[in-house]
Short mmCIF file of C-alpha atoms in Angstrom, two decimals:
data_model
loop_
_atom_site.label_atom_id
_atom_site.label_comp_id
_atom_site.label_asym_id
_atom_site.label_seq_id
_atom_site.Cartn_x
_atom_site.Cartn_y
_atom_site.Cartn_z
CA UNK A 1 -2.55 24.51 10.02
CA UNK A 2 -4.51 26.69 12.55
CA UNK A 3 -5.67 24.16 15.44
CA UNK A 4 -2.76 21.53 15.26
CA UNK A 5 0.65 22.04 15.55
CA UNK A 6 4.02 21.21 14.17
CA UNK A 7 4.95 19.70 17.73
CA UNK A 8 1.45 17.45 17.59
CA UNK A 9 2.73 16.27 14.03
CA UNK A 10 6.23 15.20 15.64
CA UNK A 11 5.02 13.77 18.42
CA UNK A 12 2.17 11.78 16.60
CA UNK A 13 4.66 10.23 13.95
CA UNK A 14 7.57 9.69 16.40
CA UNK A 15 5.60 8.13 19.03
CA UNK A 16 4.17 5.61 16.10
CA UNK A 17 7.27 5.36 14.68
CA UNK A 18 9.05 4.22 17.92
CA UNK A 19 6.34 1.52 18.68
CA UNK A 20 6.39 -0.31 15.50
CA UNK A 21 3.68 -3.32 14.92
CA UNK A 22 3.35 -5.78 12.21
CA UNK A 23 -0.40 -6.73 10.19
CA UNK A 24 -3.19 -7.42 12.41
CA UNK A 25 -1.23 -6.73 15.45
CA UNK A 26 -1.48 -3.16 15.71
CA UNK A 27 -2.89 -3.08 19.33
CA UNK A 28 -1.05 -0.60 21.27
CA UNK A 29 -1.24 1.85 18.11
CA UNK A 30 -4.78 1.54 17.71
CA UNK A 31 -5.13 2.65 21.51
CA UNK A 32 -2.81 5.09 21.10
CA UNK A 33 -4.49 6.64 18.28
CA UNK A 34 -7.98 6.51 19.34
CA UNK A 35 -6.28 8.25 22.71
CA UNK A 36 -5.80 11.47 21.02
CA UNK A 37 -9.58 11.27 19.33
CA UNK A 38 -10.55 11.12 22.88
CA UNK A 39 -8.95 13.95 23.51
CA UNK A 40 -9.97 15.51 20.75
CA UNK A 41 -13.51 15.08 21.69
CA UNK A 42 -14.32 12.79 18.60
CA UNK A 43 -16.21 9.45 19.13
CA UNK A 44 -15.40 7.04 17.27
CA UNK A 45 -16.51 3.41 15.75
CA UNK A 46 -14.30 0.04 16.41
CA UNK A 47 -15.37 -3.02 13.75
CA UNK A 48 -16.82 -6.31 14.31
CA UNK A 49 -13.79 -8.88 13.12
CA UNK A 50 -11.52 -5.97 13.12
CA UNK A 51 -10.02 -4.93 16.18
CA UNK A 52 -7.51 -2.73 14.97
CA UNK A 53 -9.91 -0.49 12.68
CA UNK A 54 -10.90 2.77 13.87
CA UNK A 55 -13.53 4.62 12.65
CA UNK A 56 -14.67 8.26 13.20
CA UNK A 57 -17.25 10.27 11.75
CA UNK A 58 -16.97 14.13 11.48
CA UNK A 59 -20.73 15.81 10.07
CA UNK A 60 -21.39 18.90 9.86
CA UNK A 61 -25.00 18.48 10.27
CA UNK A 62 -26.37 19.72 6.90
CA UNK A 63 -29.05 17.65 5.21
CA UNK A 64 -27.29 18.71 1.65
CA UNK A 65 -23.72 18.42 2.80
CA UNK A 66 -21.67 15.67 1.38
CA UNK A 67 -19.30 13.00 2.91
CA UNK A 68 -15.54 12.01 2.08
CA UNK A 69 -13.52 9.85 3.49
CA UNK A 70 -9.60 9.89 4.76
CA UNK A 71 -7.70 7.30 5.30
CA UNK A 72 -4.06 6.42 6.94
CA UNK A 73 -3.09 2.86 6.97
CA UNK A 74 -1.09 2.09 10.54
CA UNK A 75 0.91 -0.78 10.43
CA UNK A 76 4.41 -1.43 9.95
CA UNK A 77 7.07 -3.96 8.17
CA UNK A 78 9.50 -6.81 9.72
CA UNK A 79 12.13 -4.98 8.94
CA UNK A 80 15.14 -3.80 11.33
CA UNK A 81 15.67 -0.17 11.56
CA UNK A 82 19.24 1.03 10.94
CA UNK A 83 18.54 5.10 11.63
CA UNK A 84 20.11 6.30 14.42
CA UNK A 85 17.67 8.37 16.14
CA UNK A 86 16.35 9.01 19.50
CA UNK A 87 13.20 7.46 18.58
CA UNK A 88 14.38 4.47 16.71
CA UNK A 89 12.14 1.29 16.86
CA UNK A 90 12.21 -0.23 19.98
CA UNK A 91 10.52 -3.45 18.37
CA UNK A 92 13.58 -5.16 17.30
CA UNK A 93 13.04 -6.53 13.64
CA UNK A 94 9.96 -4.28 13.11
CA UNK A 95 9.96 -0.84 11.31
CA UNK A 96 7.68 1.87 10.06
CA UNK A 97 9.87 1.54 6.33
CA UNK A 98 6.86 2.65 4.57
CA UNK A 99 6.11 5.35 6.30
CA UNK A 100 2.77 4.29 7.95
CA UNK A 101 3.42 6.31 11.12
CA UNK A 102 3.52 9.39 9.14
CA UNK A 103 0.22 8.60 7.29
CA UNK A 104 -1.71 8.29 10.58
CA UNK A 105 0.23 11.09 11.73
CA UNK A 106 -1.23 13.36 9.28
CA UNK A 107 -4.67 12.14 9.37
CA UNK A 108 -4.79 13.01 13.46
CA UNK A 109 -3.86 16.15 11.93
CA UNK A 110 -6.53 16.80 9.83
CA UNK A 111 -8.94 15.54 11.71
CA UNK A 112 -7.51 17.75 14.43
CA UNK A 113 -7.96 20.56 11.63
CA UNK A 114 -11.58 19.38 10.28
CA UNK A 115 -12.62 19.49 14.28
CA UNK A 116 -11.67 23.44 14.78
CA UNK A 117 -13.54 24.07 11.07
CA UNK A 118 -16.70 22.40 12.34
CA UNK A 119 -16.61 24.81 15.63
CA UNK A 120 -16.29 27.33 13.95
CA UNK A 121 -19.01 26.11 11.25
CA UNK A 122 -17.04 26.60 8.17
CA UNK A 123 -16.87 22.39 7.66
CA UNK A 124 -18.74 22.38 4.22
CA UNK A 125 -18.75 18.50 3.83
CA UNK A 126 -19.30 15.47 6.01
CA UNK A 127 -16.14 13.63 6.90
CA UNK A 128 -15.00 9.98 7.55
CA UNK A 129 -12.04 9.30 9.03
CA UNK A 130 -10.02 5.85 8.84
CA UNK A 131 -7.25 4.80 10.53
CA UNK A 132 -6.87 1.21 8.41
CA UNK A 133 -4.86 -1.95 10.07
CA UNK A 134 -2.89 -4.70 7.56
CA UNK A 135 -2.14 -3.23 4.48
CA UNK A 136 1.05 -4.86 4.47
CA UNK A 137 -0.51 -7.84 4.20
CA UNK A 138 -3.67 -9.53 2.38
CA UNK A 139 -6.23 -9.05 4.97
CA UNK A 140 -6.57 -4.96 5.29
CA UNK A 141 -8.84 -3.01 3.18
CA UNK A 142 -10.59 -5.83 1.57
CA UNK A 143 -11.59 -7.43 5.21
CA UNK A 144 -12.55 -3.46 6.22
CA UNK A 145 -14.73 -3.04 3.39
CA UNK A 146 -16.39 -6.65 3.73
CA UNK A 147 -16.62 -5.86 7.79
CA UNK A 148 -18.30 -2.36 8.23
CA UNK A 149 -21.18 -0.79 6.51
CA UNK A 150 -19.33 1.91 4.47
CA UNK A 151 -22.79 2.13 2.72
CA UNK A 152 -24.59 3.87 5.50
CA UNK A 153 -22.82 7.15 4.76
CA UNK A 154 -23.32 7.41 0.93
CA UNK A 155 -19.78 8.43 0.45
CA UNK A 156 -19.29 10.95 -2.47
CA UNK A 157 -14.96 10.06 -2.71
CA UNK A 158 -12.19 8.85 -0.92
CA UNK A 159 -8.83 10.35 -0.60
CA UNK A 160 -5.54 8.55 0.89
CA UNK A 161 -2.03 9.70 0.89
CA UNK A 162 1.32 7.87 1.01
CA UNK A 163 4.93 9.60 1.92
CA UNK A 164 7.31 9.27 -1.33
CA UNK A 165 11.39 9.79 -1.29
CA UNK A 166 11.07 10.04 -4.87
CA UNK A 167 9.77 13.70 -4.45
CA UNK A 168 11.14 16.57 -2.91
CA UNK A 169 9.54 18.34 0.28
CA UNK A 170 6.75 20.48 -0.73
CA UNK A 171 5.54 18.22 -3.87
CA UNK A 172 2.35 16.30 -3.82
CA UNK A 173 2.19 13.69 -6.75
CA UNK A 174 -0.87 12.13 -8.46
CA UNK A 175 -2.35 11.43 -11.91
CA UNK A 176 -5.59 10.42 -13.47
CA UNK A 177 -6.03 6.44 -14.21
CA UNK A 178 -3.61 3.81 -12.78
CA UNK A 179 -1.05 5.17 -9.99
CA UNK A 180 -0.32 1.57 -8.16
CA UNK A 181 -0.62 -1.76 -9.55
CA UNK A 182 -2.09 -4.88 -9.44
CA UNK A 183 0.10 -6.83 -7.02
CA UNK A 184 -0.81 -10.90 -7.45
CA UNK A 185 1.29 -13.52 -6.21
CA UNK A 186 2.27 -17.32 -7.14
CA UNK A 187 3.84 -20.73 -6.28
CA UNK A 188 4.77 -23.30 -8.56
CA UNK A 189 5.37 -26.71 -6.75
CA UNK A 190 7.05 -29.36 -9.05
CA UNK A 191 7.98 -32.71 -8.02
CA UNK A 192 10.19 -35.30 -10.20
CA UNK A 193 11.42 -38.95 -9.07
CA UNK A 194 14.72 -39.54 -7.68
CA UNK A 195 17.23 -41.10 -8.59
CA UNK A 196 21.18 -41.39 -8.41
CA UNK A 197 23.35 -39.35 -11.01
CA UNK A 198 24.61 -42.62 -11.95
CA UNK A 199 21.81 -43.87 -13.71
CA UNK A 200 20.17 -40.33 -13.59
CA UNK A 201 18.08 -42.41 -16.95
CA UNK A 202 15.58 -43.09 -14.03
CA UNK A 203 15.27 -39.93 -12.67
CA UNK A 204 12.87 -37.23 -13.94
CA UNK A 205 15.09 -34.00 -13.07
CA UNK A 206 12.88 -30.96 -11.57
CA UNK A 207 15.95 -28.65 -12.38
CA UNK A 208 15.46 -28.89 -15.91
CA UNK A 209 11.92 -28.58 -15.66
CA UNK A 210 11.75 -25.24 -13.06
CA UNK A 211 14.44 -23.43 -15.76
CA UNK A 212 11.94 -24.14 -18.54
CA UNK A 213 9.18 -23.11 -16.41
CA UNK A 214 11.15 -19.73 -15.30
CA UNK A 215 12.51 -18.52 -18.56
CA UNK A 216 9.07 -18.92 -20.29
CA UNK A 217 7.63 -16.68 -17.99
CA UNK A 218 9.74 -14.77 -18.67
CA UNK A 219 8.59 -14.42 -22.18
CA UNK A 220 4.60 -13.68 -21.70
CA UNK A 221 4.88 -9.72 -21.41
CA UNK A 222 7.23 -9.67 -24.30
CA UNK A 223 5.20 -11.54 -26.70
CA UNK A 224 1.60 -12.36 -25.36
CA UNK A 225 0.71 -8.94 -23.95
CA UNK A 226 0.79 -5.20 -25.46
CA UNK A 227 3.80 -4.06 -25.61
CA UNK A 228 2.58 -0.26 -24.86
CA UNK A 229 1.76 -1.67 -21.18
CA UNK A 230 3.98 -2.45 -18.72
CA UNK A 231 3.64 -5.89 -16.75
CA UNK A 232 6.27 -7.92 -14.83
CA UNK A 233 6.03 -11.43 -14.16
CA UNK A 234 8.90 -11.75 -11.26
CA UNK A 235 10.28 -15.13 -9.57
CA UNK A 236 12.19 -13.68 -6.04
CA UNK A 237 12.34 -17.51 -4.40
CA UNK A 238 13.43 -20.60 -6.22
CA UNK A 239 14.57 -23.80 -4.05
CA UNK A 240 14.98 -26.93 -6.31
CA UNK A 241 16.84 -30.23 -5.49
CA UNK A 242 18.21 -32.24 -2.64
CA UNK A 243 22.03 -33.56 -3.22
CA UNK A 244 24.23 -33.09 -5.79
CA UNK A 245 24.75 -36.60 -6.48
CA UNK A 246 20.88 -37.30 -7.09
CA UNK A 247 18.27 -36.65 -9.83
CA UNK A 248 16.30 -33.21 -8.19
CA UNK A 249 13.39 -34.21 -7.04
CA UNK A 250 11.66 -31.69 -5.92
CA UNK A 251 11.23 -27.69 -7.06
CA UNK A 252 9.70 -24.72 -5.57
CA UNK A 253 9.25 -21.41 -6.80
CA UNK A 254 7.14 -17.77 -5.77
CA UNK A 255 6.86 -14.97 -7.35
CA UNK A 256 4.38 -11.96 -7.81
CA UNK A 257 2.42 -10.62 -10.85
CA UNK A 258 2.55 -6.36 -11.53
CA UNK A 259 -0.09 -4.86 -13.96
CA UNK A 260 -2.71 -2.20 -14.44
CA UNK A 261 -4.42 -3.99 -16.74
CA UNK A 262 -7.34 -6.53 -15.44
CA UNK A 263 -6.99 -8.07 -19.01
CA UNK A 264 -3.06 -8.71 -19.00
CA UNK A 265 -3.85 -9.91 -16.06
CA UNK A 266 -6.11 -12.83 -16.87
CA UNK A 267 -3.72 -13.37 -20.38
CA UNK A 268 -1.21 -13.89 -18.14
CA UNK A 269 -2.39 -16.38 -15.72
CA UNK A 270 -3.26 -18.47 -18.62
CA UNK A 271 -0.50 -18.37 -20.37
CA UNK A 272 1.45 -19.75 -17.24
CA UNK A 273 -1.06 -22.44 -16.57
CA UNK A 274 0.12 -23.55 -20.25
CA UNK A 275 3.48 -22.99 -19.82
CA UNK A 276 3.05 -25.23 -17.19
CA UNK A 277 1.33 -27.82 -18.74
CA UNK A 278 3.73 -28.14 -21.71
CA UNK A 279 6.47 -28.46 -19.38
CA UNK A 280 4.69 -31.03 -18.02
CA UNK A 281 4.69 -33.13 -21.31
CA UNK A 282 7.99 -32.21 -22.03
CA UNK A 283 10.04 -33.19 -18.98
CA UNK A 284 7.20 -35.78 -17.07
CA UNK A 285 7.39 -33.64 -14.07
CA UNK A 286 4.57 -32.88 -12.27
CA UNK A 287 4.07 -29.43 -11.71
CA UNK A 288 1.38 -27.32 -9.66
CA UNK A 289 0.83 -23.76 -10.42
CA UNK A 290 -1.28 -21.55 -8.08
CA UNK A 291 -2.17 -17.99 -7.57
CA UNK A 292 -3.12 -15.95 -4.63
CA UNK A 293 -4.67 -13.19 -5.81
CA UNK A 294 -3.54 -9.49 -3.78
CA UNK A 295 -4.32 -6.20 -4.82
CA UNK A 296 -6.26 -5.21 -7.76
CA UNK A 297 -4.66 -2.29 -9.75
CA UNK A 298 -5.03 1.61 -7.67
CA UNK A 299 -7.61 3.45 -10.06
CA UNK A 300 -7.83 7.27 -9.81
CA UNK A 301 -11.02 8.53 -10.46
CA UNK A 302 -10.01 10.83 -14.03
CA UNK A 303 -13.41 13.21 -12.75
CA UNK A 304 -11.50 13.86 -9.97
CA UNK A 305 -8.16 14.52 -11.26
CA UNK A 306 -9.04 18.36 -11.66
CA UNK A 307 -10.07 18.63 -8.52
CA UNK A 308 -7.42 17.18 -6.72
CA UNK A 309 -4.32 19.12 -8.55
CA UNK A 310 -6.44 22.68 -8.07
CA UNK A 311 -6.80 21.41 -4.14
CA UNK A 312 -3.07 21.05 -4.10
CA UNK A 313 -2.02 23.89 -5.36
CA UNK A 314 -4.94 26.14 -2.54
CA UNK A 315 -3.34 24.08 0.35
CA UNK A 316 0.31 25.37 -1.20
CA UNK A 317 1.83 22.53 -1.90
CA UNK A 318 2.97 21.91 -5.60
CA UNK A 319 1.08 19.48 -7.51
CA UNK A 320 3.02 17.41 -9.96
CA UNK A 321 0.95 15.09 -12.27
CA UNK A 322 2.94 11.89 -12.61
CA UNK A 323 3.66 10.70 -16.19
CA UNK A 324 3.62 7.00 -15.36
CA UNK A 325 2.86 4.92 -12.59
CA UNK A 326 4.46 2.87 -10.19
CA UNK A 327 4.18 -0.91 -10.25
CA UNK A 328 4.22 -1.27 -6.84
CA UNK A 329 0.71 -2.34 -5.21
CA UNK A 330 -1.85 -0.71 -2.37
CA UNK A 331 -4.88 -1.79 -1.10
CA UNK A 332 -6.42 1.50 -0.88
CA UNK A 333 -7.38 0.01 -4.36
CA UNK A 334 -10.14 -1.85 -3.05
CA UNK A 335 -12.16 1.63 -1.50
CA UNK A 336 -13.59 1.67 -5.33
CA UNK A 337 -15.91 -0.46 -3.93
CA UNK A 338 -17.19 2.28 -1.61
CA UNK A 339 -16.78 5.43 -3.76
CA UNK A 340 -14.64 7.11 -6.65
CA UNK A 341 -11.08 7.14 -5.26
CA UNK A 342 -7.83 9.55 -5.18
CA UNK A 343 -4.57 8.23 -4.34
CA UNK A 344 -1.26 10.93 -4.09
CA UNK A 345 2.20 10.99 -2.82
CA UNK A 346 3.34 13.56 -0.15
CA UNK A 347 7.26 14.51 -1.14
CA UNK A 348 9.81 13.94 1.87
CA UNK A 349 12.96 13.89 0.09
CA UNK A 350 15.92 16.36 1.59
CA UNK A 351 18.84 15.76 0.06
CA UNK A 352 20.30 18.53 2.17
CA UNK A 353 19.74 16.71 5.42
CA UNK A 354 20.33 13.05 3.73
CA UNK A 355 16.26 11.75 3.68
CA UNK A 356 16.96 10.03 0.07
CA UNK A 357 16.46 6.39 0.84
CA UNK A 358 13.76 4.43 -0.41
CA UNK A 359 10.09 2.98 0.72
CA UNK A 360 10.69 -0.41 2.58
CA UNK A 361 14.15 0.23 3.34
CA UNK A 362 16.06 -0.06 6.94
CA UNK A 363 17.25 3.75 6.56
CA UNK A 364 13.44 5.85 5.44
CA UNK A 365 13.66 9.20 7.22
CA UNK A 366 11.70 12.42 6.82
CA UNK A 367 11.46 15.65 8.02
CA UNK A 368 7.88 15.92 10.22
CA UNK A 369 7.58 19.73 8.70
CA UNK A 370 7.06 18.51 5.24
CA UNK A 371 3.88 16.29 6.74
CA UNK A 372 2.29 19.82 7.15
CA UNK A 373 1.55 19.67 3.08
CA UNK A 374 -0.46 16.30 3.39
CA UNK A 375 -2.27 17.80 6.69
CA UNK A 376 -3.12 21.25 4.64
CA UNK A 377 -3.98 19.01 1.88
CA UNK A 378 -6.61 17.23 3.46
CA UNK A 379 -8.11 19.92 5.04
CA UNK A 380 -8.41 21.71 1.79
CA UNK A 381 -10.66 18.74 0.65
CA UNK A 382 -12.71 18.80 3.47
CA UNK A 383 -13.00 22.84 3.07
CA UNK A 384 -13.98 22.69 -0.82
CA UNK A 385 -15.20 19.20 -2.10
#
């Protein structure tokens, strides 16, 4: 980094880290980040439905240049921080645990970075910078994508990058084709008729019928999908009956969906809807299956894969192609709607100093320093796309 330094990166992320807020509530962090554009001397764009989204566009004026786009996702989890730090949440039950803060942390960077290039009229591309509410919940990149006119820009790729304990400091992680997956989730609703245990005959028991319904989803990505992929069909919440001296009446269950395959997907969701209905006929319950459907499945571009390592290794981090992917979910997935997209992981484990605890955990810590990879990083793509 030439124009932004270490100090800017620690005060950025601890700031953001300290004043947590949850999905579509991001208010003061929004101000707080379009603060330092200000001061950076960068306009930027607010959305239309969106008040939370923050927009800025960097050109460097040349009819032939292209444009990329970076993006940070800002919001945090309700989850209570257990660190003990000087700038430890002050939002009780609300946490940066994925690392959020340190995302728009290094984006202020860059763009801090991209700014000094342009004066000095060495910026070779065009450059749109996103600072992205909600992805924590179901109403982030989707709703920014449907909101603003990405369209206007003609945007040749978009790059995002997401802290990872899993990697040491130094290490930035990708790899061509799936990196995050599909993330769908699902409620299953089935209602029996009560009766007493006595003369349980006249019940219809919605126990028996939710442990049918659980095991045999258990089943479909052992025997109805290819067993080279990997899939999960997970129940995390099941609530079924009343007493314990009555039939069950009434059954609940959620759960989520995890692929990175569009058609496991859809074998899937039909397979439970006739689970469900064979349950049905064998235990006269009535049972109501619905999906909500999340995240599609995080797509690298495999032309940019190349690219992307080479960039890694110029900004002098060390690249490290993954050999499998995670099957957890991200809606940076949905920017393939706007352009090819690269998605890669910014190491921040120390063992030395303890920062080994995991993503969406009460204890995530990092060393700012190692942020200075994903700020070079980004810069680099900027420099040479």
């Amino acid at each position: 980094m030439r124009f932004t330094k270490v100090e800017d990166i620690i005060r950025w992320r601890r700031h953001i880290h300290q004043n947590p807020e949850l999905s579509k509530e991001e208010f003061k962090t929004t101000e707080y980040i379009r603060e330092e554009l200000r001061s950076m001397g960068l306009d930027y764009e607010e959305v239309d439905g969106m008040p939370t989204a923050t927009i800025a566009y960097i050109g460097t004026g040349m009819d032939s240049a292209k444009t990329i786009l970076l993006r940070a996702d800002i919001d945090a989890l309700p989850i209570k921080e257990e660190n003990d730090i000087d700038f430890k949440s002050c939002n009780p039950g609300v946490m940066h645990a994925c690392g959020h803060d340190a995302h728009a942390a290094m984006l202020l960077g860059a763009t801090r970075e991209i700014l000094g290039l342009r004066s000095e009229g060495k910026l070779k591309n065009n450059v749109l910078v996103v600072f992205q509410p909600s992805e924590e919940s179901t109403g982030g990149a989707n709703v920014l994508i449907d909101s603003y006119p990405f369209e206007k820009y003609s945007i040749d790729a978009s790059f995002a990058l997401h802290i990872n304990p899993d990697f040491e400091e130094g290490v930035i992680a990708t790899r061509p084709g799936p990196i995050m997956a599909s993330c769908n989730e699902f409620t299953v609703k089935i209602v029996g008729k009560s009766a007493h245990v006595g003369i349980r005959e006249n019940g219809i028991n919605a126990i028996n019928a939710a442990i049918q319904v659980y095991q045999q989803f258990q089943t479909i990505p052992t025997y109805d999908l290819d067993s080279k992929h990997t899939n999960i069909i997970h129940i995390g919440k099941m609530n079924v009956g009343e007493v314990m001296n009555s039939v069950p009446t009434n059954g609940y269950m959620e759960g989520t969906i995890r692929t990175y395959d569009m058609d496991d997907l859809e074998i899937s969701k039909k397979r439970m809807q006739e689970i469900c209905q064979g349950v049905e006929l064998s235990t006269r319950a009535s049972i109501n299956l619905h999906f909500e459907d999340g995240y599609p499945a995080l797509l690298n571009d495999k032309d940019l894969i190349d690219f992307v390592a080479s960039t890694i290794e110029k900004s002098g981090a060390r690249s490290y192609i993954m050999p499998d992917p995670y099957l957890l979910g991200e809606d940076f997935s949905f920017f393939k709607n706007v352009s090819p997209i690269s998605y890669s992981f910014v190491g921040i484990r120390n063992e030395d100093l303890g920062y080994t605890s995991g993503l969406h955990t009460p204890w995530l810590q990092m060393r700012e320093e190692a942020l200075v990879y994903g700020v070079d990083y980004l810069v680099e793509i900027a420099k040479t796309y």
